[in-house]
Amino acid sequence: MTKYAGMTPQGEVKTIISSQRPLAELQHLHPYSLYPCPENVVPGYFSRDHGETFEAPPEAPHAHALFNYETHIWETDNEKAWKALRDIRNKLLADTDWTELPSASHRLSPALQAEFLTYRQRLRDITETSDPMSVIWPTKPVA
């Protein structure tokens, strides 16, 4: 049984096929170029030399990174990073929603109410930041 890596033109391994059939019989049945590969190769690996050698991408630098199989470097997935930022921001806003209720004036001094108003506005303004990876989060007032 021979193991083949189905690769994109950029060298990304998209699929693995194990077959006893010769490569020539398999190639026309598959959307990717097939190359014989070692047992340890899995989808996500890449080859810089058209199937001569295979390697795993280096470890991602952060949770919002996508590996570019053409340049072989990690890039920030801005859409994913902005979504994560908004999710965190929305949770922080929800955690302080109680400060907007009329009953909050009984629990908070006027100065502390003003601090919460400022904090919440800074959270809303976070999406105006140009880079989702360099956000400076405001400090939550202590109630």
CSV table of C-alpha atoms in Angstrom, one decimal:
chain,number,residue,atom,x,y,z
A,1,MET,CA,0.0,0.0,0.0
A,2,THR,CA,1.4,3.4,-1.0
A,3,LYS,CA,0.5,6.6,0.6
A,4,TYR,CA,0.0,9.7,-1.6
A,5,ALA,CA,-0.4,13.4,-0.6
A,6,GLY,CA,-2.9,15.4,-2.7
A,7,MET,CA,-1.3,18.9,-2.9
A,8,THR,CA,-2.3,22.3,-4.2
A,9,PRO,CA,-0.1,24.2,-6.6
A,10,GLN,CA,1.3,26.1,-3.5
A,11,GLY,CA,2.4,22.8,-1.9
A,12,GLU,CA,-0.3,22.5,0.7
A,13,VAL,CA,-1.2,18.9,1.5
A,14,LYS,CA,-5.0,18.8,1.3
A,15,THR,CA,-5.7,15.1,1.4
A,16,ILE,CA,-4.0,11.7,1.9
A,17,ILE,CA,-4.8,8.6,-0.1
A,18,SER,CA,-3.5,5.1,0.5
A,19,SER,CA,-3.8,2.8,-2.4
A,20,GLN,CA,-2.3,-0.3,-4.1
A,21,ARG,CA,-3.1,1.2,-7.5
A,22,PRO,CA,-0.2,2.9,-9.4
A,23,LEU,CA,0.0,6.7,-9.3
A,24,ALA,CA,-0.9,7.0,-13.0
A,25,GLU,CA,-4.3,5.3,-12.4
A,26,LEU,CA,-5.1,7.5,-9.5
A,27,GLN,CA,-4.0,11.0,-10.7
A,28,HIS,CA,-6.9,11.5,-13.2
A,29,LEU,CA,-9.4,10.6,-10.5
A,30,HIS,CA,-8.2,13.3,-8.0
A,31,PRO,CA,-8.5,17.1,-8.1
A,32,TYR,CA,-5.0,17.6,-6.5
A,33,SER,CA,-1.6,16.6,-7.8
A,34,LEU,CA,-0.6,13.4,-6.0
A,35,TYR,CA,2.9,12.6,-4.7
A,36,PRO,CA,4.1,9.6,-2.8
A,37,CYS,CA,4.7,10.6,0.8
A,38,PRO,CA,6.0,9.2,4.1
A,39,GLU,CA,3.6,7.7,6.7
A,40,ASN,CA,3.8,10.8,9.0
A,41,VAL,CA,2.5,13.3,6.4
A,42,VAL,CA,-1.0,14.6,7.2
A,43,PRO,CA,-3.3,17.3,5.7
A,44,GLY,CA,-1.9,20.7,6.6
A,45,TYR,CA,1.8,19.7,5.9
A,46,PHE,CA,3.5,21.3,2.9
A,47,SER,CA,6.2,20.7,0.4
A,48,ARG,CA,8.5,23.4,-1.0
A,49,ASP,CA,9.9,21.0,-3.7
A,50,HIS,CA,6.9,19.4,-5.3
A,51,GLY,CA,6.8,16.3,-3.1
A,52,GLU,CA,10.4,15.6,-2.6
A,53,THR,CA,10.2,16.5,1.1
A,54,PHE,CA,7.3,17.3,3.4
A,55,GLU,CA,7.2,19.4,6.6
A,56,ALA,CA,4.6,20.6,9.1
A,57,PRO,CA,4.0,24.3,9.4
A,58,PRO,CA,5.8,26.0,12.3
A,59,GLU,CA,3.7,26.6,15.4
A,60,ALA,CA,1.2,29.4,15.0
A,61,PRO,CA,2.3,32.7,16.7
A,62,HIS,CA,-1.3,33.4,17.9
A,63,ALA,CA,-4.8,32.1,17.7
A,64,HIS,CA,-5.7,34.3,14.7
A,65,ALA,CA,-3.0,33.2,12.4
A,66,LEU,CA,-3.3,31.5,9.1
A,67,PHE,CA,-0.4,29.7,7.4
A,68,ASN,CA,0.3,31.0,3.9
A,69,TYR,CA,1.3,28.0,1.9
A,70,GLU,CA,2.7,30.1,-0.9
A,71,THR,CA,5.1,32.2,1.2
A,72,HIS,CA,5.5,29.7,4.0
A,73,ILE,CA,4.8,32.3,6.7
A,74,TRP,CA,2.0,32.9,9.2
A,75,GLU,CA,-0.3,35.8,8.6
A,76,THR,CA,-3.0,37.3,10.8
A,77,ASP,CA,-6.6,36.4,9.8
A,78,ASN,CA,-8.0,39.9,10.5
A,79,GLU,CA,-11.6,38.8,10.2
A,80,LYS,CA,-11.1,36.1,12.8
A,81,ALA,CA,-9.1,38.5,15.0
A,82,TRP,CA,-11.9,41.2,14.8
A,83,LYS,CA,-14.6,38.7,15.7
A,84,ALA,CA,-12.6,37.5,18.7
A,85,LEU,CA,-12.1,41.1,19.8
A,86,ARG,CA,-15.8,41.9,19.5
A,87,ASP,CA,-16.7,38.7,21.4
A,88,ILE,CA,-14.5,39.7,24.3
A,89,ARG,CA,-15.7,43.3,24.2
A,90,ASN,CA,-19.4,42.2,24.2
A,91,LYS,CA,-18.7,39.9,27.2
A,92,LEU,CA,-17.1,42.8,29.1
A,93,LEU,CA,-20.0,45.1,28.3
A,94,ALA,CA,-22.5,42.4,29.4
A,95,ASP,CA,-20.6,42.0,32.6
A,96,THR,CA,-21.2,45.7,33.4
A,97,ASP,CA,-24.7,46.1,32.0
A,98,TRP,CA,-26.0,46.3,35.6
A,99,THR,CA,-24.3,49.7,36.0
A,100,GLU,CA,-26.8,51.2,33.5
A,101,LEU,CA,-29.8,50.1,35.5
A,102,PRO,CA,-31.6,52.8,37.6
A,103,SER,CA,-30.9,50.7,40.8
A,104,ALA,CA,-27.2,51.0,40.2
A,105,SER,CA,-27.3,54.6,41.6
A,106,HIS,CA,-28.0,53.0,45.0
A,107,ARG,CA,-24.9,50.8,44.8
A,108,LEU,CA,-22.5,53.2,43.1
A,109,SER,CA,-21.3,56.7,43.9
A,110,PRO,CA,-21.7,59.3,41.2
A,111,ALA,CA,-18.0,59.3,40.6
A,112,LEU,CA,-18.0,55.5,40.2
A,113,GLN,CA,-21.0,55.7,37.9
A,114,ALA,CA,-19.0,58.1,35.7
A,115,GLU,CA,-16.0,55.8,35.7
A,116,PHE,CA,-18.2,52.9,34.5
A,117,LEU,CA,-19.8,55.1,31.8
A,118,THR,CA,-16.2,56.0,30.6
A,119,TYR,CA,-15.1,52.4,30.8
A,120,ARG,CA,-18.1,51.1,28.7
A,121,GLN,CA,-17.6,53.9,26.1
A,122,ARG,CA,-14.0,52.9,25.7
A,123,LEU,CA,-15.0,49.3,25.2
A,124,ARG,CA,-17.5,50.4,22.5
A,125,ASP,CA,-14.7,52.5,20.9
A,126,ILE,CA,-12.3,49.5,20.7
A,127,THR,CA,-13.5,48.5,17.3
A,128,GLU,CA,-12.2,51.9,16.0
A,129,THR,CA,-8.7,50.6,16.5
A,130,SER,CA,-6.8,50.0,13.3
A,131,ASP,CA,-5.1,46.7,14.4
A,132,PRO,CA,-7.1,44.1,16.3
A,133,MET,CA,-3.8,42.6,17.5
A,134,SER,CA,-2.6,45.8,19.3
A,135,VAL,CA,-5.7,46.7,21.3
A,136,ILE,CA,-5.2,48.3,24.7
A,137,TRP,CA,-8.1,47.3,26.9
A,138,PRO,CA,-9.5,49.8,29.4
A,139,THR,CA,-9.3,49.0,33.1
A,140,LYS,CA,-12.6,48.0,34.7
A,141,PRO,CA,-13.5,50.2,37.7
A,142,VAL,CA,-13.7,48.4,41.0
A,143,ALA,CA,-17.3,48.5,42.4
